[in-house]
Amino acid sequence: KPSTFYRCGSLRNFAYTWGPPDPSTLKVTSAASQVAHAPPPMVLQENYKHSLLKSREQYDAMYKRSIEDPQGFWSDIGKEFHWEKKWHADHHSYNFDVRQGPIQNQWFKGGQTNITYNCLDRHVEAGRGDQICFLWEGNDLDRDRRMTYKEVLDEVCRVANWLRSVGVKKGDAVAIYAPMLCELPIAMLACARIGAMHSVVFAGFSADSLAGRIVDCKSRVVITTSGVMRGSKKVELKKIVDNALNICKKSGFEVDTCLVYENDNAIDKASCPWTEGRDRWWHDEIPKQSTEAAVEWMDSEDPLFLLYTSGSTGKPKGVMHTTGGYMVMAATTTKYVFDMQPGDVYWCTADCGWITGHTYLTYGPLLNGATSVVFEGTPTYPTPARCWQIVEKYKVKQFYTAPTLIRSLEGSGDQHVTSQDRSSLRILGTVGEPINPQAWNWYHKVVGEGRCPIVDTWWQTETAAHLISPLPGVWGQKPGSASLPFFGAHIAMVDEKGQEIEGPGEGYLCVKSSWPSTIRTIYGDHDRYETTYFAPFKGFYFSGDGCRRDADGYYWITGRVDDVINVSGHRIGTAEVEGALEEHPACAEAAVVGFEHPIKGQGIYAYVTLMQGTEFTEDIRKGLVMTVREQIGAFAAPDVIHEAPGLPKTRSGKIMRRVLRKIASKEEDQLGDISTLADPGVVETLLKLRP
Ligand code: PRX
């Protein structure tokens, strides 16, 4: 068997052929999709007035211009930033049609800027250096820290100088594997200052996954911390990094330098594993650096960062974003969707290991001169009141989280919410998965006391910024609908044949033309980029999601229609979990599907065929789950392991996932036509073995 490392590294070639999506996946039976048939009454938030947009008509006019004259529309907005060199008059071009040649996107071509300069220096130079940039709240109740814009700029410059001192240059990749300390966004901003691409790897990924990502982009430098406390659990991050670096070495790629921040609350210097020569302490290296670091002026289309994300097949994809368009769109969506003013205290609960932590914890809020809360801990530690204690403590104005957290807090009881003062809250946001109307209503009524509009923002790692979202106070909200497209998002819905559907209906969610923060490529694999996003429906970017459009033009996202599952807002490829399960010596074959989960949105359901002669025991089951935790990370651990002496396959050997999904969701009365199965008897056996 090939090792996982090869699966997630760059060393093995995958066949990723993309046929049209399986139409059966379009019928998603989540609560949100059911209500989409008959839109419920809108919740009008008349008490909230958007500070920039005065009316729906104003939005309509701006939206129309953003689609008809994208270059003019975004040029006007681009002027709000510092550009060392102005872009060309004709700065935008793109091709979304594989039949017309290579897919490409260009925005602000000819311009030169630097996103860190715009996030930090610009505000400090305008005399706002003393304003709070990050409010850091530790895992434990008694630990917090505040950093002004000037302090963050100084630290970013020190790290930037250090990166240069160890040989990092423009265009190099730097891997960051760290918990939510201020040092994480600081390290990202330092990379961007010198033109290095940051590749942040969520610190819940395993050593194998980290190694695959390091090797794929050849990051010679890794930034990490000794460890972290997550609730009452200690995680030895440096140990995981060491394992990852050993795996890299075995594959022939060696990391030169590892910068380690001592998070002594979890693991102190003395108990942190160490490799002389390669490892350096942040505290020894960074404070001695100068607080002046020249800015690397970047062409608009120079890469800004890589972020690996799961696809329906093969290894995780290194999604690449570039500088100019990303900067402008991150800032603009943050400004309009969160109605953000400089100085607003804003809290996004996402980790910087995901795209939300990039765009809406780091770049978006800082570009707007806001104060961004950085929370190290978990939202229910020490009690389920923690989020609302933080809201009360810092007087948070905009709060942004995932539906899974809302559902879990709803289940803990209203008293944890109502015991804290939430009068500072003005806007509540959600992201990552469809929100069911019940959770929406609880969020609106209990958390927001009925006065805060909810922005249900639809977007992806690939879009880098919101593409469909309510604008608070500008139009009525429907619980469970992300509502209308953001400026510049040319949303289209298509049928199986790729024909655009106008008016109300149901179809595949696509985008018809380039927006400034479009994914530019998959790192090192432009073919895969074209095949994944642009080949399924010619002339469109395909999101992988299904959706409905109602009579008011509102969009209802029904979920992924490919083999990607969304667990607690974390995107996981079924192929990755299958590959991990197959690492277990007793596993002959595995097939993974998603199923509806009351808290997590979707859970992971794994069918496993054991090696001949192996008995399915509790130990084997636990071992299989453990293997996935080790291969990918704890967040990808299957919820259900279903013994499968045989899998339902067609005569050509293709697994019929439709059948597996129906069994997982206990809808075996709706299996549909199974006459094309090579052995229809396997279905009966599976039903008998239901765990
Ligand atoms: O299925 C959609 C879901 O999350 C996917 C993107 O995942 P990722 O790239 O990890 O980015 C998550 C943060 C943007 C989408 O394809 N998704 C995201 N937002 C929503 C959503 N589904 C429904 N409603 C949303 N608001």
XYZ file of C-alpha atoms in Angstrom, residues 95-601:
507
model
C -10.807 33.537 -19.301
C -13.255 31.117 -17.657
C -13.815 28.966 -20.730
C -11.511 25.975 -21.216
C -12.452 25.938 -24.906
C -10.898 29.385 -25.327
C -7.442 28.501 -23.997
C -5.886 28.438 -20.524
C -7.951 29.676 -17.601
C -6.538 32.922 -16.237
C -7.528 35.873 -14.081
C -5.810 39.224 -13.845
C -6.783 42.171 -11.721
C -4.982 45.473 -11.161
C -2.365 44.377 -13.651
C 0.639 46.654 -13.721
C 0.022 47.842 -10.160
C 2.386 47.264 -7.259
C 1.370 47.154 -3.631
C 1.913 45.272 -0.382
C -0.954 43.966 1.708
C 0.917 44.223 5.020
C 1.731 47.848 4.297
C -1.975 48.443 3.732
C -2.946 46.508 6.875
C -0.454 48.184 9.231
C 1.860 50.974 8.021
C -0.992 52.852 6.352
C -2.876 53.139 9.670
C 0.225 53.921 11.723
C 1.255 56.631 9.264
C -2.249 58.087 9.518
C -1.676 58.539 13.278
C -3.698 55.543 14.408
C -0.763 53.495 15.710
C -2.092 53.466 19.268
C -5.354 51.880 18.331
C -5.758 48.252 19.388
C -5.121 45.849 16.527
C -5.391 42.481 18.297
C -7.230 41.664 21.504
C -5.890 38.274 22.476
C -7.829 36.059 24.847
C -6.025 32.972 26.138
C -7.411 29.533 26.699
C -7.491 30.199 30.452
C -9.673 32.926 31.860
C -6.815 34.892 33.406
C -4.652 35.273 30.301
C -5.099 38.077 27.829
C -3.043 40.578 25.877
C -3.635 43.612 23.720
C -1.433 44.829 20.901
C -1.694 48.185 19.172
C -1.254 48.644 15.434
C 2.227 50.068 16.115
C 3.201 47.120 18.295
C 1.992 44.648 15.688
C 3.870 46.528 12.960
C 7.092 46.439 15.015
C 6.786 42.710 15.644
C 5.900 42.014 12.002
C 9.045 43.902 10.938
C 11.207 41.908 13.368
C 9.856 38.621 12.042
C 10.235 39.873 8.458
C 13.895 40.720 9.124
C 14.464 37.339 10.706
C 12.899 35.577 7.722
C 15.245 37.496 5.453
C 18.183 36.637 7.726
C 17.571 32.923 7.254
C 17.417 33.329 3.502
C 13.696 33.565 2.780
C 13.111 35.514 -0.414
C 10.188 36.787 -2.433
C 8.251 33.841 -3.889
C 9.438 31.273 -1.290
C 6.860 29.366 0.741
C 6.911 29.435 4.549
C 4.854 26.875 6.455
C 3.149 28.021 9.665
C 1.735 25.452 12.086
C 0.592 27.315 15.152
C -2.300 27.856 17.542
C -4.251 31.080 17.846
C -1.647 33.355 19.385
C -1.054 36.862 18.003
C 2.177 35.426 16.623
C 0.204 33.458 14.024
C -1.302 36.413 12.114
C 1.954 38.282 12.805
C 3.928 35.560 11.035
C 1.492 35.682 8.104
C 1.835 39.464 7.834
C 5.635 39.173 8.052
C 5.696 36.748 5.126
C 3.468 39.043 3.089
C 5.705 41.997 3.911
C 8.709 40.342 2.264
C 6.741 38.698 -0.537
C 7.015 35.134 0.754
C 3.915 32.957 0.391
C 2.598 31.780 3.727
C 1.177 28.307 3.856
C -0.693 28.045 7.136
C -1.522 24.493 8.146
C -4.295 24.161 10.731
C -2.653 22.931 13.937
C -5.191 20.126 14.229
C -3.694 18.328 11.223
C -1.480 15.313 11.833
C 2.260 15.054 11.157
C 1.556 13.211 7.891
C -0.738 15.927 6.604
C 1.685 18.661 7.640
C 4.550 16.857 5.919
C 2.606 16.521 2.680
C 1.882 20.250 2.657
C 5.490 21.207 3.478
C 6.880 19.053 0.690
C 4.292 20.149 -1.875
C 5.359 23.796 -1.676
C 8.951 23.107 -0.561
C 8.889 25.328 2.502
C 12.407 25.326 3.894
C 11.285 27.304 6.939
C 8.561 26.262 9.387
C 7.145 28.477 12.137
C 5.505 26.761 15.102
C 5.040 26.821 18.871
C 6.070 24.462 21.640
C 2.471 23.472 22.280
C -0.992 24.683 23.157
C -3.733 24.104 25.688
C -7.099 23.428 24.063
C -9.567 23.503 26.928
C -8.029 21.184 29.489
C -6.107 19.210 26.876
C -2.427 19.756 26.194
C -1.272 19.417 22.584
C 2.462 18.964 21.946
C 2.708 20.782 18.650
C 6.498 20.779 18.344
C 6.510 17.017 18.693
C 4.077 16.774 15.776
C 6.269 19.133 13.750
C 9.333 17.001 14.515
C 7.514 13.913 13.266
C 6.468 15.790 10.150
C 10.005 16.983 9.478
C 11.270 13.419 9.787
C 8.704 12.278 7.251
C 9.822 15.098 4.936
C 13.445 14.025 5.344
C 12.637 10.421 4.469
C 11.084 11.631 1.235
C 14.229 13.559 0.368
C 13.136 17.052 1.353
C 14.774 18.726 4.311
C 13.533 21.766 6.241
C 16.480 24.038 7.154
C 15.030 26.140 9.906
C 12.248 25.805 12.419
C 11.289 28.855 14.478
C 9.587 27.888 17.736
C 7.540 30.205 19.934
C 7.566 29.088 23.560
C 3.931 28.828 24.612
C 4.925 28.088 28.188
C 1.363 27.875 29.382
C 1.300 24.499 27.633
C 4.908 23.340 27.127
C 7.978 25.171 28.377
C 11.428 25.287 26.868
C 12.751 22.474 29.032
C 10.156 19.955 27.883
C 10.113 20.905 24.210
C 11.898 18.480 21.855
C 14.798 20.171 20.106
C 17.120 19.657 17.149
C 20.253 21.774 17.432
C 21.166 23.612 14.280
C 17.714 23.461 12.775
C 15.501 24.760 15.605
C 15.583 28.352 16.886
C 13.665 29.954 19.742
C 11.457 32.898 18.799
C 12.487 34.625 22.059
C 16.181 34.399 21.205
C 15.843 35.409 17.590
C 13.010 37.882 17.132
C 13.521 40.522 19.883
C 17.023 41.351 18.617
C 15.770 42.184 15.120
C 15.166 45.744 13.980
C 11.640 47.169 13.892
C 12.317 48.627 10.463
C 11.878 46.260 7.551
C 11.691 47.422 3.974
C 8.496 46.499 2.200
C 8.728 44.241 -0.850
C 6.523 45.876 -3.451
C 4.547 43.118 -5.096
C 3.009 43.010 -8.527
C -0.749 42.635 -8.221
C -0.562 39.120 -9.586
C 2.381 37.994 -7.418
C 1.355 35.128 -5.114
C 0.290 36.091 -1.590
C -0.448 32.748 0.007
C -1.171 29.067 -0.403
C -3.841 27.309 1.564
C -4.372 23.586 1.171
C -7.925 22.367 0.982
C -9.691 19.097 0.283
C -11.105 18.150 -3.050
C -13.294 15.291 -4.129
C -10.347 13.187 -5.238
C -6.661 12.925 -4.657
C -4.353 14.908 -2.482
C -5.269 18.274 -0.918
C -4.960 21.172 -3.314
C -2.677 24.140 -2.712
C -5.102 26.961 -3.469
C -3.105 29.977 -4.589
C -4.216 33.572 -4.140
C -2.441 36.671 -5.389
C -1.920 40.131 -3.983
C -3.916 42.997 -5.494
C -7.347 41.532 -6.183
C -7.358 39.550 -2.935
C -6.523 42.660 -0.923
C -9.254 44.776 -2.479
C -11.949 42.126 -2.236
C -11.050 41.002 1.313
C -11.314 44.608 2.473
C -14.495 45.407 0.565
C -16.479 42.357 1.630
C -15.460 42.930 5.267
C -16.498 46.557 5.056
C -19.943 46.006 3.530
C -20.935 42.638 4.988
C -19.914 43.471 8.554
C -20.660 47.177 8.041
C -17.230 47.726 9.521
C -15.884 51.056 10.701
C -12.299 51.710 11.823
C -12.005 50.897 15.515
C -14.868 48.400 15.590
C -14.229 45.475 17.918
C -14.881 42.424 15.806
C -14.553 38.754 16.644
C -14.275 35.930 14.158
C -13.997 32.591 15.965
C -12.251 30.866 13.051
C -8.706 29.561 13.243
C -6.092 31.092 10.918
C -5.563 27.555 9.630
C -8.657 28.007 7.471
C -9.520 30.609 4.860
C -11.910 32.387 7.245
C -9.003 33.117 9.578
C -7.015 34.520 6.661
C -9.614 36.823 5.150
C -11.896 37.630 8.070
C -9.664 37.476 11.124
C -6.468 38.883 9.673
C -6.526 40.747 6.373
C -10.121 42.006 6.109
C -10.401 43.557 9.588
C -6.882 45.020 9.530
C -7.352 46.539 6.082
C -10.390 48.264 7.586
C -8.510 49.430 10.687
C -10.648 47.372 13.053
C -9.743 45.599 16.295
C -9.706 41.849 15.770
C -10.194 39.450 18.682
C -7.860 36.431 18.614
C -9.029 33.565 20.825
C -6.681 30.740 21.700
C -9.170 28.480 23.438
C -12.273 26.494 22.679
C -15.704 28.115 22.808
C -17.086 25.910 25.555
C -14.143 26.032 27.962
C -14.377 26.383 30.898
C -18.145 26.695 30.352
C -20.519 27.201 27.416
C -20.761 30.861 28.485
C -17.198 31.558 27.292
C -18.109 33.182 23.973
C -20.529 35.582 25.560
C -18.073 36.384 28.366
C -15.602 37.407 25.673
C -18.297 39.443 23.888
C -19.069 41.222 27.166
C -15.404 41.686 28.151
C -14.338 43.303 24.874
C -17.700 44.802 23.854
C -17.675 42.932 20.572
C -19.733 44.595 17.848
C -19.635 41.985 15.083
C -19.479 38.278 15.913
C -18.751 35.719 13.189
C -18.884 31.950 13.647
C -19.994 28.607 12.170
C -23.471 27.061 12.439
C -22.012 24.041 14.211
C -21.003 26.201 17.172
C -24.394 27.882 17.218
C -26.135 24.499 17.333
C -23.866 23.217 20.047
C -24.317 26.334 22.203
C -28.062 26.242 21.652
C -28.035 22.730 23.100
C -26.197 23.908 26.234
C -29.052 26.143 27.342
C -30.001 29.810 27.037
C -28.839 30.652 30.560
C -25.194 30.629 29.431
C -26.012 33.321 26.900
C -28.449 35.468 28.823
C -26.172 35.634 31.877
C -23.751 37.818 29.867
C -24.251 41.344 28.560
C -24.517 41.265 24.761
C -25.724 44.815 24.255
C -22.558 45.683 22.287
C -23.489 43.219 19.502
C -24.748 44.755 16.254
C -24.177 42.074 13.597
C -24.008 38.296 13.792
C -22.414 36.230 11.049
C -22.260 32.584 10.017
C -20.068 30.702 7.591
C -18.949 27.269 6.503
C -22.136 25.261 6.116
C -25.840 25.756 5.606
C -27.531 27.047 8.739
C -30.833 25.415 9.618
C -33.662 27.869 10.319
C -34.029 26.687 13.905
C -30.401 27.533 14.733
C -30.763 30.794 12.783
C -33.786 31.778 14.840
C -32.072 30.930 18.125
C -29.004 32.941 17.108
C -31.209 35.840 16.109
C -33.593 35.823 19.061
C -31.485 34.617 21.972
C -27.940 35.709 21.139
C -28.864 38.853 19.210
C -31.952 39.715 21.257
C -33.833 40.098 17.972
C -31.961 43.271 17.082
C -28.891 42.061 15.155
C -29.100 41.209 11.457
C -27.554 37.845 10.594
C -25.129 37.673 7.700
C -25.105 34.100 6.362
C -22.041 34.311 4.147
C -21.468 31.807 1.343
C -17.955 31.488 -0.004
C -15.011 29.072 -0.193
C -11.249 28.764 0.157
C -11.183 29.214 -3.604
C -13.307 32.366 -3.684
C -11.278 33.790 -0.754
C -14.026 36.290 -0.001
C -17.806 36.359 0.406
C -19.684 35.842 -2.861
C -23.245 35.578 -1.548
C -24.284 37.281 1.669
C -26.916 39.517 3.167
C -25.853 43.137 3.617
C -27.148 44.038 7.073
C -30.128 46.349 7.099
C -30.219 46.608 3.298
C -32.763 43.882 2.585
C -34.974 41.441 4.462
C -33.488 38.212 5.734
C -34.838 34.697 5.319
C -33.543 32.266 7.940
C -31.321 29.728 6.152
C -30.713 31.733 2.980
C -27.428 33.458 2.145
C -29.646 35.783 0.070
C -28.036 37.851 -2.724
C -24.658 38.057 -4.488
C -21.986 40.447 -3.325
C -20.659 43.096 -5.723
C -18.777 41.518 -8.572
C -20.036 37.995 -7.892
C -21.601 36.965 -11.166
C -23.509 34.000 -9.763
C -25.172 31.509 -12.087
C -27.141 28.352 -11.523
C -26.819 25.602 -14.136
C -28.457 22.249 -14.823
C -26.714 18.904 -15.432
C -26.031 19.859 -19.020
C -24.429 23.132 -18.050
C -27.359 25.223 -19.285
C -27.964 28.289 -17.189
C -31.218 28.320 -15.222
C -32.892 31.694 -14.975
C -35.432 32.578 -12.291
C -36.495 30.269 -9.476
C -35.209 26.690 -9.552
C -32.541 24.341 -8.407
C -29.132 23.552 -9.833
C -25.382 23.696 -9.542
C -23.883 26.845 -8.097
C -21.453 28.439 -10.539
C -19.837 31.797 -11.211
C -19.886 33.269 -14.672
C -16.989 35.702 -14.632
C -13.872 36.485 -12.642
C -14.030 38.306 -9.299
C -10.909 39.963 -7.855
C -10.084 37.217 -5.326
C -10.635 34.239 -7.645
C -8.347 31.268 -7.025
C -5.523 31.762 -9.521
C -4.234 28.207 -9.700
C -3.594 25.031 -7.756
C 0.038 25.299 -6.784
C 2.143 23.363 -9.243
C -0.823 21.900 -11.077
C -2.689 24.290 -13.356
C -4.240 21.343 -15.225
C -5.909 20.138 -12.086
C -7.185 23.667 -11.485
C -8.846 23.736 -14.884
C -10.194 20.213 -14.581
C -11.637 20.714 -11.138
C -13.302 24.083 -11.461
C -13.752 24.875 -15.129
C -14.177 21.592 -16.985
C -17.474 20.392 -15.436
C -19.519 23.276 -16.910
C -17.903 25.030 -19.859
C -17.618 28.745 -19.414
C -18.282 28.676 -15.661
C -16.369 28.334 -12.407
C -18.062 25.425 -10.626
C -18.185 25.680 -6.832
C -18.999 22.057 -6.010
C -22.196 23.203 -4.260
C -25.850 22.771 -5.126
C -28.332 25.573 -4.580
C -31.842 26.823 -5.066
C -32.985 30.236 -6.139
C -36.385 31.398 -4.933
C -38.861 33.795 -6.475
C -37.169 36.764 -4.769
C -33.808 35.817 -6.271
C -32.496 34.619 -2.898
C -29.974 31.772 -2.920
C -30.295 28.749 -0.622
C -27.123 26.688 -0.507
C -27.979 23.006 -0.239
C -24.439 21.678 0.284
C -21.692 19.910 -1.624
C -22.634 17.808 -4.619
C -19.184 16.254 -4.962
C -17.339 13.849 -2.705
C -16.472 16.498 -0.183
C -18.099 16.494 3.227
C -18.479 19.391 5.552
C -17.981 18.428 9.178
C -18.464 21.285 11.618
C -17.579 23.637 8.785
C -14.341 21.696 8.113
C -14.033 20.535 4.577
C -12.942 16.919 4.240
C -12.513 14.866 1.067
C -14.021 11.394 1.311
C -11.045 10.096 -0.713
C -8.650 11.335 1.959
C -10.501 9.542 4.749
C -10.710 6.389 2.640
C -6.987 6.540 1.975
C -6.297 6.950 5.689
C -8.517 3.985 6.631
C -6.743 1.855 4.064
C -3.503 2.471 5.943
C -4.838 0.220 8.702
C -3.370 -3.248 8.192
C -6.763 -4.936 8.563
C -8.515 -2.723 6.011
C -8.850 -4.006 2.472
C -11.118 -1.272 1.131
C -13.078 1.676 2.473
C -15.850 3.920 1.174
C -16.805 7.090 3.003
C -19.930 9.225 2.740
C -21.450 12.065 4.718
C -24.660 11.843 6.716
C -26.776 14.482 8.383
C -25.563 15.192 11.921
C -27.574 17.287 14.393
C -24.621 19.357 15.638
C -21.813 18.973 13.122
C -24.001 19.487 10.054
